[in-house]
PDB file of C-alpha atoms and ligand atoms in Angstrom:
ATOM      1  CA  MET A 251     105.713  77.923  69.925  1.00  0.00           C
ATOM      2  CA  PRO A 252     105.863  81.169  71.941  1.00  0.00           C
ATOM      3  CA  ILE A 253     102.484  82.308  73.208  1.00  0.00           C
ATOM      4  CA  ALA A 254     101.381  85.876  73.987  1.00  0.00           C
ATOM      5  CA  ILE A 255      98.454  87.218  75.973  1.00  0.00           C
ATOM      6  CA  VAL A 256      97.271  90.449  74.343  1.00  0.00           C
ATOM      7  CA  THR A 257      94.666  92.407  76.303  1.00  0.00           C
ATOM      8  CA  GLY A 258      92.218  94.532  74.359  1.00  0.00           C
ATOM      9  CA  ALA A 259      92.813  92.454  71.240  1.00  0.00           C
ATOM     10  CA  SER A 260      89.244  92.677  69.941  1.00  0.00           C
ATOM     11  CA  SER A 261      89.984  95.933  68.154  1.00  0.00           C
ATOM     12  CA  GLY A 262      92.543  98.398  66.860  1.00  0.00           C
ATOM     13  CA  ILE A 263      96.102  98.170  68.140  1.00  0.00           C
ATOM     14  CA  GLY A 264      95.584  94.967  70.144  1.00  0.00           C
ATOM     15  CA  ARG A 265      94.074  93.140  67.172  1.00  0.00           C
ATOM     16  CA  SER A 266      96.940  94.216  64.940  1.00  0.00           C
ATOM     17  CA  ALA A 267      99.486  93.120  67.554  1.00  0.00           C
ATOM     18  CA  ALA A 268      97.746  89.731  67.773  1.00  0.00           C
ATOM     19  CA  VAL A 269      97.845  89.240  63.996  1.00  0.00           C
ATOM     20  CA  GLN A 270     101.421  90.453  63.611  1.00  0.00           C
ATOM     21  CA  LEU A 271     102.593  88.206  66.454  1.00  0.00           C
ATOM     22  CA  ALA A 272     100.815  85.288  64.751  1.00  0.00           C
ATOM     23  CA  GLU A 273     102.552  86.123  61.456  1.00  0.00           C
ATOM     24  CA  ARG A 274     105.850  85.803  63.359  1.00  0.00           C
ATOM     25  CA  GLY A 275     104.916  82.348  64.698  1.00  0.00           C
ATOM     26  CA  TRP A 276     103.276  83.183  68.031  1.00  0.00           C
ATOM     27  CA  GLY A 277     100.116  81.660  69.492  1.00  0.00           C
ATOM     28  CA  VAL A 278      97.823  84.320  70.932  1.00  0.00           C
ATOM     29  CA  ILE A 279      95.350  84.601  73.790  1.00  0.00           C
ATOM     30  CA  ALA A 280      93.310  87.611  72.710  1.00  0.00           C
ATOM     31  CA  THR A 281      91.112  89.304  75.292  1.00  0.00           C
ATOM     32  CA  TYR A 282      87.950  91.277  74.675  1.00  0.00           C
ATOM     33  CA  ALA A 283      85.838  93.362  77.053  1.00  0.00           C
ATOM     34  CA  GLY A 284      82.508  94.508  75.623  1.00  0.00           C
ATOM     35  CA  SER A 285      82.492  92.675  72.302  1.00  0.00           C
ATOM     36  CA  ARG A 286      82.826  88.898  72.084  1.00  0.00           C
ATOM     37  CA  ASP A 287      82.034  89.152  68.356  1.00  0.00           C
ATOM     38  CA  ARG A 288      85.024  91.389  67.740  1.00  0.00           C
ATOM     39  CA  GLY A 289      87.126  89.036  69.876  1.00  0.00           C
ATOM     40  CA  LEU A 290      86.133  86.178  67.587  1.00  0.00           C
ATOM     41  CA  GLU A 291      86.893  88.349  64.533  1.00  0.00           C
ATOM     42  CA  THR A 292      90.442  88.665  65.878  1.00  0.00           C
ATOM     43  CA  VAL A 293      90.665  84.882  66.238  1.00  0.00           C
ATOM     44  CA  ALA A 294      89.551  84.578  62.596  1.00  0.00           C
ATOM     45  CA  ALA A 295      92.108  87.212  61.486  1.00  0.00           C
ATOM     46  CA  VAL A 296      94.877  85.321  63.313  1.00  0.00           C
ATOM     47  CA  GLU A 297      93.788  82.084  61.650  1.00  0.00           C
ATOM     48  CA  ARG A 298      93.828  83.777  58.223  1.00  0.00           C
ATOM     49  CA  ALA A 299      97.428  84.737  59.041  1.00  0.00           C
ATOM     50  CA  GLY A 300      98.172  81.032  59.562  1.00  0.00           C
ATOM     51  CA  GLY A 301      98.181  81.202  63.366  1.00  0.00           C
ATOM     52  CA  LYS A 302      96.146  79.995  66.317  1.00  0.00           C
ATOM     53  CA  ALA A 303      94.319  82.193  68.832  1.00  0.00           C
ATOM     54  CA  VAL A 304      91.842  81.856  71.673  1.00  0.00           C
ATOM     55  CA  ALA A 305      89.530  84.714  72.696  1.00  0.00           C
ATOM     56  CA  LEU A 306      88.829  85.219  76.413  1.00  0.00           C
ATOM     57  CA  PRO A 307      86.755  87.868  78.213  1.00  0.00           C
ATOM     58  CA  LEU A 308      88.591  90.281  80.514  1.00  0.00           C
ATOM     59  CA  ASP A 309      87.475  93.498  82.188  1.00  0.00           C
ATOM     60  CA  LEU A 310      90.597  95.315  83.408  1.00  0.00           C
ATOM     61  CA  GLY A 311      88.398  97.439  85.634  1.00  0.00           C
ATOM     62  CA  ARG A 312      87.410  94.427  87.779  1.00  0.00           C
ATOM     63  CA  THR A 313      90.413  92.959  89.596  1.00  0.00           C
ATOM     64  CA  GLU A 314      88.038  90.529  91.330  1.00  0.00           C
ATOM     65  CA  GLY A 315      87.651  88.814  87.942  1.00  0.00           C
ATOM     66  CA  PHE A 316      91.402  88.192  87.537  1.00  0.00           C
ATOM     67  CA  PRO A 317      91.573  84.805  89.350  1.00  0.00           C
ATOM     68  CA  GLU A 318      88.891  83.414  87.020  1.00  0.00           C
ATOM     69  CA  PHE A 319      90.692  84.916  83.998  1.00  0.00           C
ATOM     70  CA  LYS A 320      93.903  83.231  85.126  1.00  0.00           C
ATOM     71  CA  ARG A 321      92.069  79.890  85.415  1.00  0.00           C
ATOM     72  CA  GLN A 322      90.747  80.340  81.861  1.00  0.00           C
ATOM     73  CA  VAL A 323      94.234  81.169  80.594  1.00  0.00           C
ATOM     74  CA  ILE A 324      95.667  78.016  82.203  1.00  0.00           C
ATOM     75  CA  ALA A 325      92.879  75.914  80.643  1.00  0.00           C
ATOM     76  CA  ALA A 326      93.310  77.516  77.196  1.00  0.00           C
ATOM     77  CA  LEU A 327      97.075  76.976  77.288  1.00  0.00           C
ATOM     78  CA  ALA A 328      96.622  73.295  78.154  1.00  0.00           C
ATOM     79  CA  ASP A 329      93.756  72.613  75.734  1.00  0.00           C
ATOM     80  CA  THR A 330      95.045  74.549  72.727  1.00  0.00           C
ATOM     81  CA  TRP A 331      98.824  74.295  72.916  1.00  0.00           C
ATOM     82  CA  GLY A 332      99.572  71.697  75.587  1.00  0.00           C
ATOM     83  CA  ALA A 333     101.468  74.505  77.319  1.00  0.00           C
ATOM     84  CA  THR A 334     101.728  75.719  80.903  1.00  0.00           C
ATOM     85  CA  GLY A 335     103.083  79.226  80.417  1.00  0.00           C
ATOM     86  CA  VAL A 336     103.317  82.238  78.112  1.00  0.00           C
ATOM     87  CA  THR A 337     106.300  84.090  76.723  1.00  0.00           C
ATOM     88  CA  ALA A 338     104.678  87.529  76.455  1.00  0.00           C
ATOM     89  CA  LEU A 339     102.051  89.711  78.069  1.00  0.00           C
ATOM     90  CA  VAL A 340     100.893  92.782  76.160  1.00  0.00           C
ATOM     91  CA  ASN A 341      99.034  95.143  78.508  1.00  0.00           C
ATOM     92  CA  ASN A 342      97.135  96.988  75.813  1.00  0.00           C
ATOM     93  CA  GLY A 343      93.417  97.091  76.662  1.00  0.00           C
ATOM     94  CA  GLY A 344      92.011 100.458  77.567  1.00  0.00           C
ATOM     95  CA  ARG A 345      89.603 103.203  76.859  1.00  0.00           C
ATOM     96  CA  ALA A 346      89.662 106.995  76.712  1.00  0.00           C
ATOM     97  CA  ARG A 347      87.355 109.370  78.517  1.00  0.00           C
ATOM     98  CA  MET A 348      87.956 113.075  78.345  1.00  0.00           C
ATOM     99  CA  ALA A 349      86.789 116.016  80.435  1.00  0.00           C
ATOM    100  CA  PRO A 350      88.175 119.469  81.177  1.00  0.00           C
ATOM    101  CA  PHE A 351      90.014 119.495  84.511  1.00  0.00           C
ATOM    102  CA  ALA A 352      87.345 121.610  86.220  1.00  0.00           C
ATOM    103  CA  GLU A 353      84.598 119.201  85.165  1.00  0.00           C
ATOM    104  CA  THR A 354      86.355 115.905  85.905  1.00  0.00           C
ATOM    105  CA  THR A 355      84.321 113.780  88.300  1.00  0.00           C
ATOM    106  CA  GLU A 356      85.664 111.301  90.815  1.00  0.00           C
ATOM    107  CA  GLU A 357      83.685 108.637  88.930  1.00  0.00           C
ATOM    108  CA  LEU A 358      85.650 109.334  85.716  1.00  0.00           C
ATOM    109  CA  PHE A 359      88.949 109.498  87.627  1.00  0.00           C
ATOM    110  CA  ASP A 360      88.337 106.209  89.465  1.00  0.00           C
ATOM    111  CA  ASP A 361      86.993 104.433  86.373  1.00  0.00           C
ATOM    112  CA  LEU A 362      90.019 105.302  84.239  1.00  0.00           C
ATOM    113  CA  THR A 363      92.400 104.565  87.113  1.00  0.00           C
ATOM    114  CA  ARG A 364      90.967 101.059  87.463  1.00  0.00           C
ATOM    115  CA  VAL A 365      91.193 100.303  83.737  1.00  0.00           C
ATOM    116  CA  LEU A 366      94.437 102.047  82.744  1.00  0.00           C
ATOM    117  CA  LEU A 367      96.714 101.619  85.775  1.00  0.00           C
ATOM    118  CA  LYS A 368      95.319  99.424  88.562  1.00  0.00           C
ATOM    119  CA  GLY A 369      94.150  96.820  86.033  1.00  0.00           C
ATOM    120  CA  PRO A 370      97.494  96.335  84.251  1.00  0.00           C
ATOM    121  CA  TYR A 371      99.304  96.397  87.629  1.00  0.00           C
ATOM    122  CA  PHE A 372      97.317  93.602  89.252  1.00  0.00           C
ATOM    123  CA  LEU A 373      96.773  91.638  86.045  1.00  0.00           C
ATOM    124  CA  THR A 374     100.549  91.480  85.623  1.00  0.00           C
ATOM    125  CA  GLN A 375     100.864  90.436  89.286  1.00  0.00           C
ATOM    126  CA  ALA A 376      98.289  87.667  88.748  1.00  0.00           C
ATOM    127  CA  LEU A 377      99.878  86.388  85.529  1.00  0.00           C
ATOM    128  CA  LEU A 378     103.533  86.713  86.524  1.00  0.00           C
ATOM    129  CA  PRO A 379     103.812  83.051  87.616  1.00  0.00           C
ATOM    130  CA  LEU A 380     102.650  82.050  84.110  1.00  0.00           C
ATOM    131  CA  ILE A 381     105.220  84.212  82.289  1.00  0.00           C
ATOM    132  CA  GLU A 382     108.325  82.208  81.415  1.00  0.00           C
ATOM    133  CA  ASP A 383     111.760  83.283  82.593  1.00  0.00           C
ATOM    134  CA  GLY A 384     113.261  85.296  79.727  1.00  0.00           C
ATOM    135  CA  GLY A 385     109.779  86.436  78.713  1.00  0.00           C
ATOM    136  CA  VAL A 386     108.580  89.900  77.778  1.00  0.00           C
ATOM    137  CA  ILE A 387     105.970  92.458  78.759  1.00  0.00           C
ATOM    138  CA  VAL A 388     104.873  95.391  76.600  1.00  0.00           C
ATOM    139  CA  ASN A 389     102.675  98.130  78.068  1.00  0.00           C
ATOM    140  CA  THR A 390     100.672 100.311  75.682  1.00  0.00           C
ATOM    141  CA  THR A 391     100.854 103.880  76.948  1.00  0.00           C
ATOM    142  CA  SER A 392     100.218 107.064  74.947  1.00  0.00           C
ATOM    143  CA  SER A 393     101.840 110.094  73.357  1.00  0.00           C
ATOM    144  CA  SER A 394      99.572 112.084  75.671  1.00  0.00           C
ATOM    145  CA  ALA A 395     102.187 111.223  78.304  1.00  0.00           C
ATOM    146  CA  THR A 396     105.313 111.576  76.142  1.00  0.00           C
ATOM    147  CA  SER A 397     104.783 114.418  73.652  1.00  0.00           C
ATOM    148  CA  SER A 398     105.039 118.091  74.539  1.00  0.00           C
ATOM    149  CA  GLU A 399     101.309 118.466  73.963  1.00  0.00           C
ATOM    150  CA  ALA A 400      99.011 118.714  76.984  1.00  0.00           C
ATOM    151  CA  ALA A 401      95.677 118.540  75.195  1.00  0.00           C
ATOM    152  CA  PRO A 402      92.813 119.939  77.276  1.00  0.00           C
ATOM    153  CA  GLY A 403      90.529 117.130  78.424  1.00  0.00           C
ATOM    154  CA  TYR A 404      93.244 114.489  78.743  1.00  0.00           C
ATOM    155  CA  SER A 405      94.552 115.301  82.238  1.00  0.00           C
ATOM    156  CA  VAL A 406      93.404 112.021  83.810  1.00  0.00           C
ATOM    157  CA  TYR A 407      94.075 109.776  80.790  1.00  0.00           C
ATOM    158  CA  GLY A 408      97.533 111.297  80.172  1.00  0.00           C
ATOM    159  CA  SER A 409      98.524 111.155  83.850  1.00  0.00           C
ATOM    160  CA  LEU A 410      97.568 107.479  84.095  1.00  0.00           C
ATOM    161  CA  LYS A 411      99.477 106.616  80.917  1.00  0.00           C
ATOM    162  CA  GLY A 412     102.433 108.497  82.430  1.00  0.00           C
ATOM    163  CA  GLY A 413     102.025 106.335  85.518  1.00  0.00           C
ATOM    164  CA  LEU A 414     102.146 103.226  83.354  1.00  0.00           C
ATOM    165  CA  ILE A 415     105.421 104.449  81.808  1.00  0.00           C
ATOM    166  CA  VAL A 416     106.955 104.862  85.280  1.00  0.00           C
ATOM    167  CA  LEU A 417     105.557 101.475  86.309  1.00  0.00           C
ATOM    168  CA  THR A 418     107.275  99.964  83.235  1.00  0.00           C
ATOM    169  CA  ARG A 419     110.656 100.946  84.689  1.00  0.00           C
ATOM    170  CA  PHE A 420     109.871  99.473  88.103  1.00  0.00           C
ATOM    171  CA  MET A 421     108.580  96.248  86.556  1.00  0.00           C
ATOM    172  CA  ALA A 422     111.689  96.012  84.361  1.00  0.00           C
ATOM    173  CA  LYS A 423     113.945  96.218  87.416  1.00  0.00           C
ATOM    174  CA  GLU A 424     112.018  93.770  89.598  1.00  0.00           C
ATOM    175  CA  PHE A 425     111.409  91.221  86.843  1.00  0.00           C
ATOM    176  CA  SER A 426     114.998  91.386  85.517  1.00  0.00           C
ATOM    177  CA  ALA A 427     115.945  88.759  88.103  1.00  0.00           C
ATOM    178  CA  ARG A 428     113.947  86.339  85.933  1.00  0.00           C
ATOM    179  CA  GLY A 429     115.239  87.765  82.656  1.00  0.00           C
ATOM    180  CA  ILE A 430     111.840  89.261  81.810  1.00  0.00           C
ATOM    181  CA  ARG A 431     112.085  92.410  79.685  1.00  0.00           C
ATOM    182  CA  VAL A 432     109.489  95.177  80.134  1.00  0.00           C
ATOM    183  CA  ASN A 433     108.986  98.084  77.737  1.00  0.00           C
ATOM    184  CA  ALA A 434     106.325 100.664  76.920  1.00  0.00           C
ATOM    185  CA  ILE A 435     105.002 101.668  73.516  1.00  0.00           C
ATOM    186  CA  ALA A 436     103.409 105.119  73.352  1.00  0.00           C
ATOM    187  CA  PRO A 437     101.196 105.425  70.273  1.00  0.00           C
ATOM    188  CA  GLY A 438     100.379 108.812  68.824  1.00  0.00           C
ATOM    189  CA  PRO A 439      96.921 109.467  67.367  1.00  0.00           C
ATOM    190  CA  THR A 440      95.949 106.184  65.705  1.00  0.00           C
ATOM    191  CA  ARG A 441      92.876 105.265  63.664  1.00  0.00           C
ATOM    192  CA  THR A 442      91.092 102.799  65.994  1.00  0.00           C
ATOM    193  CA  ARG A 443      87.741 102.571  67.757  1.00  0.00           C
ATOM    194  CA  LEU A 444      89.109 104.518  70.771  1.00  0.00           C
ATOM    195  CA  GLY A 445      86.803 107.193  72.181  1.00  0.00           C
ATOM    196  CA  ASP A 446      83.567 105.464  71.094  1.00  0.00           C
ATOM    197  CA  ASN A 447      84.887 105.121  67.558  1.00  0.00           C
ATOM    198  CA  ALA A 448      85.658 108.848  67.353  1.00  0.00           C
ATOM    199  CA  PHE A 449      87.615 108.750  64.058  1.00  0.00           C
ATOM    200  CA  GLU A 450      84.678 107.111  62.287  1.00  0.00           C
ATOM    201  CA  ARG A 451      82.070 109.396  63.865  1.00  0.00           C
ATOM    202  CA  PHE A 452      84.123 112.550  63.316  1.00  0.00           C
ATOM    203  CA  PRO A 453      86.371 111.966  60.267  1.00  0.00           C
ATOM    204  CA  GLU A 454      87.380 115.639  60.358  1.00  0.00           C
ATOM    205  CA  LEU A 455      89.464 114.885  63.492  1.00  0.00           C
ATOM    206  CA  ALA A 456      92.177 113.166  61.447  1.00  0.00           C
ATOM    207  CA  GLU A 457      93.377 116.055  59.276  1.00  0.00           C
ATOM    208  CA  PRO A 458      94.650 118.449  61.982  1.00  0.00           C
ATOM    209  CA  LEU A 459      96.298 115.543  63.805  1.00  0.00           C
ATOM    210  CA  ALA A 460      98.003 114.500  60.543  1.00  0.00           C
ATOM    211  CA  ARG A 461      99.254 118.070  60.125  1.00  0.00           C
ATOM    212  CA  ALA A 462     100.728 117.928  63.645  1.00  0.00           C
ATOM    213  CA  THR A 463     102.584 114.705  62.748  1.00  0.00           C
ATOM    214  CA  ALA A 464     106.044 114.992  61.165  1.00  0.00           C
ATOM    215  CA  LEU A 465     105.476 112.045  58.814  1.00  0.00           C
ATOM    216  CA  GLY A 466     102.227 113.659  57.634  1.00  0.00           C
ATOM    217  CA  ARG A 467      99.423 111.263  58.583  1.00  0.00           C
ATOM    218  CA  ILE A 468      97.814 109.716  61.631  1.00  0.00           C
ATOM    219  CA  GLY A 469      98.851 106.226  62.688  1.00  0.00           C
ATOM    220  CA  GLU A 470      97.165 103.012  61.596  1.00  0.00           C
ATOM    221  CA  PRO A 471      96.811 100.053  63.980  1.00  0.00           C
ATOM    222  CA  ASP A 472      99.437  98.092  62.025  1.00  0.00           C
ATOM    223  CA  ASP A 473     102.029 100.833  62.634  1.00  0.00           C
ATOM    224  CA  ILE A 474     101.730 100.173  66.354  1.00  0.00           C
ATOM    225  CA  GLY A 475     101.099  96.415  66.199  1.00  0.00           C
ATOM    226  CA  ALA A 476     104.367  96.003  64.291  1.00  0.00           C
ATOM    227  CA  ALA A 477     106.286  97.849  66.994  1.00  0.00           C
ATOM    228  CA  ILE A 478     104.702  95.695  69.719  1.00  0.00           C
ATOM    229  CA  ALA A 479     105.535  92.495  67.831  1.00  0.00           C
ATOM    230  CA  ALA A 480     109.089  93.732  67.289  1.00  0.00           C
ATOM    231  CA  LEU A 481     109.563  94.437  71.001  1.00  0.00           C
ATOM    232  CA  CYS A 482     108.304  90.941  71.809  1.00  0.00           C
ATOM    233  CA  SER A 483     110.763  89.330  69.416  1.00  0.00           C
ATOM    234  CA  ASP A 484     114.230  88.060  70.220  1.00  0.00           C
ATOM    235  CA  GLU A 485     115.635  90.827  67.980  1.00  0.00           C
ATOM    236  CA  SER A 486     114.774  93.168  70.879  1.00  0.00           C
ATOM    237  CA  ARG A 487     116.409  90.939  73.490  1.00  0.00           C
ATOM    238  CA  TRP A 488     118.660  93.703  74.869  1.00  0.00           C
ATOM    239  CA  ILE A 489     115.902  96.329  75.168  1.00  0.00           C
ATOM    240  CA  THR A 490     114.305  96.738  78.569  1.00  0.00           C
ATOM    241  CA  ALA A 491     112.874  99.546  80.744  1.00  0.00           C
ATOM    242  CA  GLN A 492     112.314 101.737  77.678  1.00  0.00           C
ATOM    243  CA  SER A 493     109.400 103.916  76.652  1.00  0.00           C
ATOM    244  CA  ILE A 494     109.239 104.233  72.869  1.00  0.00           C
ATOM    245  CA  GLU A 495     106.892 106.712  71.222  1.00  0.00           C
ATOM    246  CA  VAL A 496     105.463 105.279  68.006  1.00  0.00           C
ATOM    247  CA  SER A 497     103.757 108.290  66.525  1.00  0.00           C
ATOM    248  CA  GLY A 498     105.401 109.295  63.241  1.00  0.00           C
ATOM    249  CA  GLY A 499     106.752 112.330  65.091  1.00  0.00           C
ATOM    250  CA  TYR A 500     103.600 113.705  66.688  1.00  0.00           C
ATOM    251  CA  GLN A 501     104.129 117.321  67.833  1.00  0.00           C
ATOM    252  CA  LEU A 502     107.777 117.147  66.732  1.00  0.00           C
TER     253      LEU A 502
HETATM  254  N1  NAP B 125      94.096 105.078  69.182  1.00  0.00           N
HETATM  255  C1  NAP B 125      94.893 105.996  69.681  1.00  0.00           C
HETATM  256  O1  NAP B 125      94.967 107.121  69.167  1.00  0.00           O
HETATM  257  C2  NAP B 125      95.719 105.681  70.893  1.00  0.00           C
HETATM  258  C3  NAP B 125      96.736 106.569  71.232  1.00  0.00           C
HETATM  259  C4  NAP B 125      97.508 106.303  72.350  1.00  0.00           C
HETATM  260  C5  NAP B 125      97.280 105.174  73.107  1.00  0.00           C
HETATM  261  N2  NAP B 125      96.267 104.329  72.772  1.00  0.00           N
HETATM  262  C6  NAP B 125      96.058 103.144  73.627  1.00  0.00           C
HETATM  263  O2  NAP B 125      96.070 101.991  72.841  1.00  0.00           O
HETATM  264  C7  NAP B 125      95.379 100.944  73.516  1.00  0.00           C
HETATM  265  C8  NAP B 125      94.453 100.221  72.550  1.00  0.00           C
HETATM  266  O3  NAP B 125      93.441 101.124  72.153  1.00  0.00           O
HETATM  267  P1  NAP B 125      92.957 101.261  70.633  1.00  0.00           P
HETATM  268  O4  NAP B 125      93.391 102.602  70.180  1.00  0.00           O
HETATM  269  O5  NAP B 125      93.326 100.080  69.858  1.00  0.00           O
HETATM  270  O6  NAP B 125      91.378 101.386  70.877  1.00  0.00           O
HETATM  271  P2  NAP B 125      90.157 100.396  70.538  1.00  0.00           P
HETATM  272  O7  NAP B 125      90.109 100.116  69.093  1.00  0.00           O
HETATM  273  O8  NAP B 125      88.977 101.046  71.183  1.00  0.00           O
HETATM  274  O9  NAP B 125      90.528  99.065  71.331  1.00  0.00           O
HETATM  275  C9  NAP B 125      90.484  99.030  72.740  1.00  0.00           C
HETATM  276  C10 NAP B 125      90.554  97.605  73.206  1.00  0.00           C
HETATM  277  O10 NAP B 125      90.555  97.604  74.651  1.00  0.00           O
HETATM  278  C11 NAP B 125      89.462  96.819  75.102  1.00  0.00           C
HETATM  279  N3  NAP B 125      88.929  97.363  76.352  1.00  0.00           N
HETATM  280  C12 NAP B 125      88.163  98.456  76.526  1.00  0.00           C
HETATM  281  N4  NAP B 125      87.818  98.594  77.823  1.00  0.00           N
HETATM  282  C13 NAP B 125      88.394  97.552  78.465  1.00  0.00           C
HETATM  283  C14 NAP B 125      88.388  97.101  79.810  1.00  0.00           C
HETATM  284  N5  NAP B 125      87.714  97.755  80.774  1.00  0.00           N
HETATM  285  N6  NAP B 125      89.048  95.960  80.133  1.00  0.00           N
HETATM  286  C15 NAP B 125      89.744  95.272  79.167  1.00  0.00           C
HETATM  287  N7  NAP B 125      89.775  95.635  77.891  1.00  0.00           N
HETATM  288  C16 NAP B 125      89.116  96.773  77.539  1.00  0.00           C
HETATM  289  C17 NAP B 125      88.447  96.829  73.978  1.00  0.00           C
HETATM  290  O11 NAP B 125      87.586  95.693  74.082  1.00  0.00           O
HETATM  291  P3  NAP B 125      86.064  95.698  73.504  1.00  0.00           P
HETATM  292  O12 NAP B 125      86.113  96.395  72.169  1.00  0.00           O
HETATM  293  O13 NAP B 125      85.733  94.242  73.418  1.00  0.00           O
HETATM  294  O14 NAP B 125      85.235  96.424  74.510  1.00  0.00           O
HETATM  295  C18 NAP B 125      89.356  96.775  72.762  1.00  0.00           C
HETATM  296  O15 NAP B 125      89.780  95.458  72.514  1.00  0.00           O
HETATM  297  C19 NAP B 125      94.662 101.597  74.699  1.00  0.00           C
HETATM  298  O16 NAP B 125      95.381 101.346  75.894  1.00  0.00           O
HETATM  299  C20 NAP B 125      94.723 103.081  74.352  1.00  0.00           C
HETATM  300  O17 NAP B 125      94.675 103.885  75.501  1.00  0.00           O
HETATM  301  C21 NAP B 125      95.498 104.556  71.668  1.00  0.00           C
END
């Protein structure tokens, strides 16, 4: 059975990716950051889909925690699947913080840099020995880096997601020697808990974003989770080094 590590799988896009991978026969290591309960809810959702998942804590902002995370991954693989490696790594965990350029603090800049770029970089480095030859990596980026829009407040977030898209290309080249494919998925506005659960707190946000989307609505987590699962599958075996916007045509 192929096994995937999905970071930020306790909510939204990561949870959907975990469930949709499970529906396609994958085992899943689902990471959570602030909410163990939501991590366990993902495990339950995977089990309802007929699959098997393990929830592990991971803070992408703390690289010093990565060796312990790797140890926990190795133990979970052995205990749960009798396995020693994974087929896929989905670098999805993240958070959004916005501020106008003139008001952006170094604290915000450094915090987002650790979580959105440094974290995925060094987590991938730490886990690379566990990823099988011929495996796959998917990085969740953002339409803030791919669409023509440059929404005020997103200068740090969008720049870091752009950095992750460029990093995707470099990873794809270096890891190709082992047959590992690396691609980026850039979601458009998607109804998740991102931004302190902004879509639930401010439901009026959705309508203008839907109007700016060619297909006429905002995204749902399953729209993105399906694309991640598809990129992980063998059907996508000849796709590497690509950034694919999955947004229903946001700002088209
Ligand atoms: N929703 C959108 O409109 C949208 C658009 C473009 C890109 N994205 C990207 O999609 C990815 C998933 O976000 P989402 O929309 O599904 O939001 P979400 O519902 O808030 O889920 C975010 C996930 O990331 C985890 N996380 C937060 N901080 C973390 C940290 N420091 N270390 C490790 N994990 C952390 C969360 O864990 P806990 O809940 O346990 O804290 C949660 O599992 C993010 O990279 C986001 O930037 C989202």
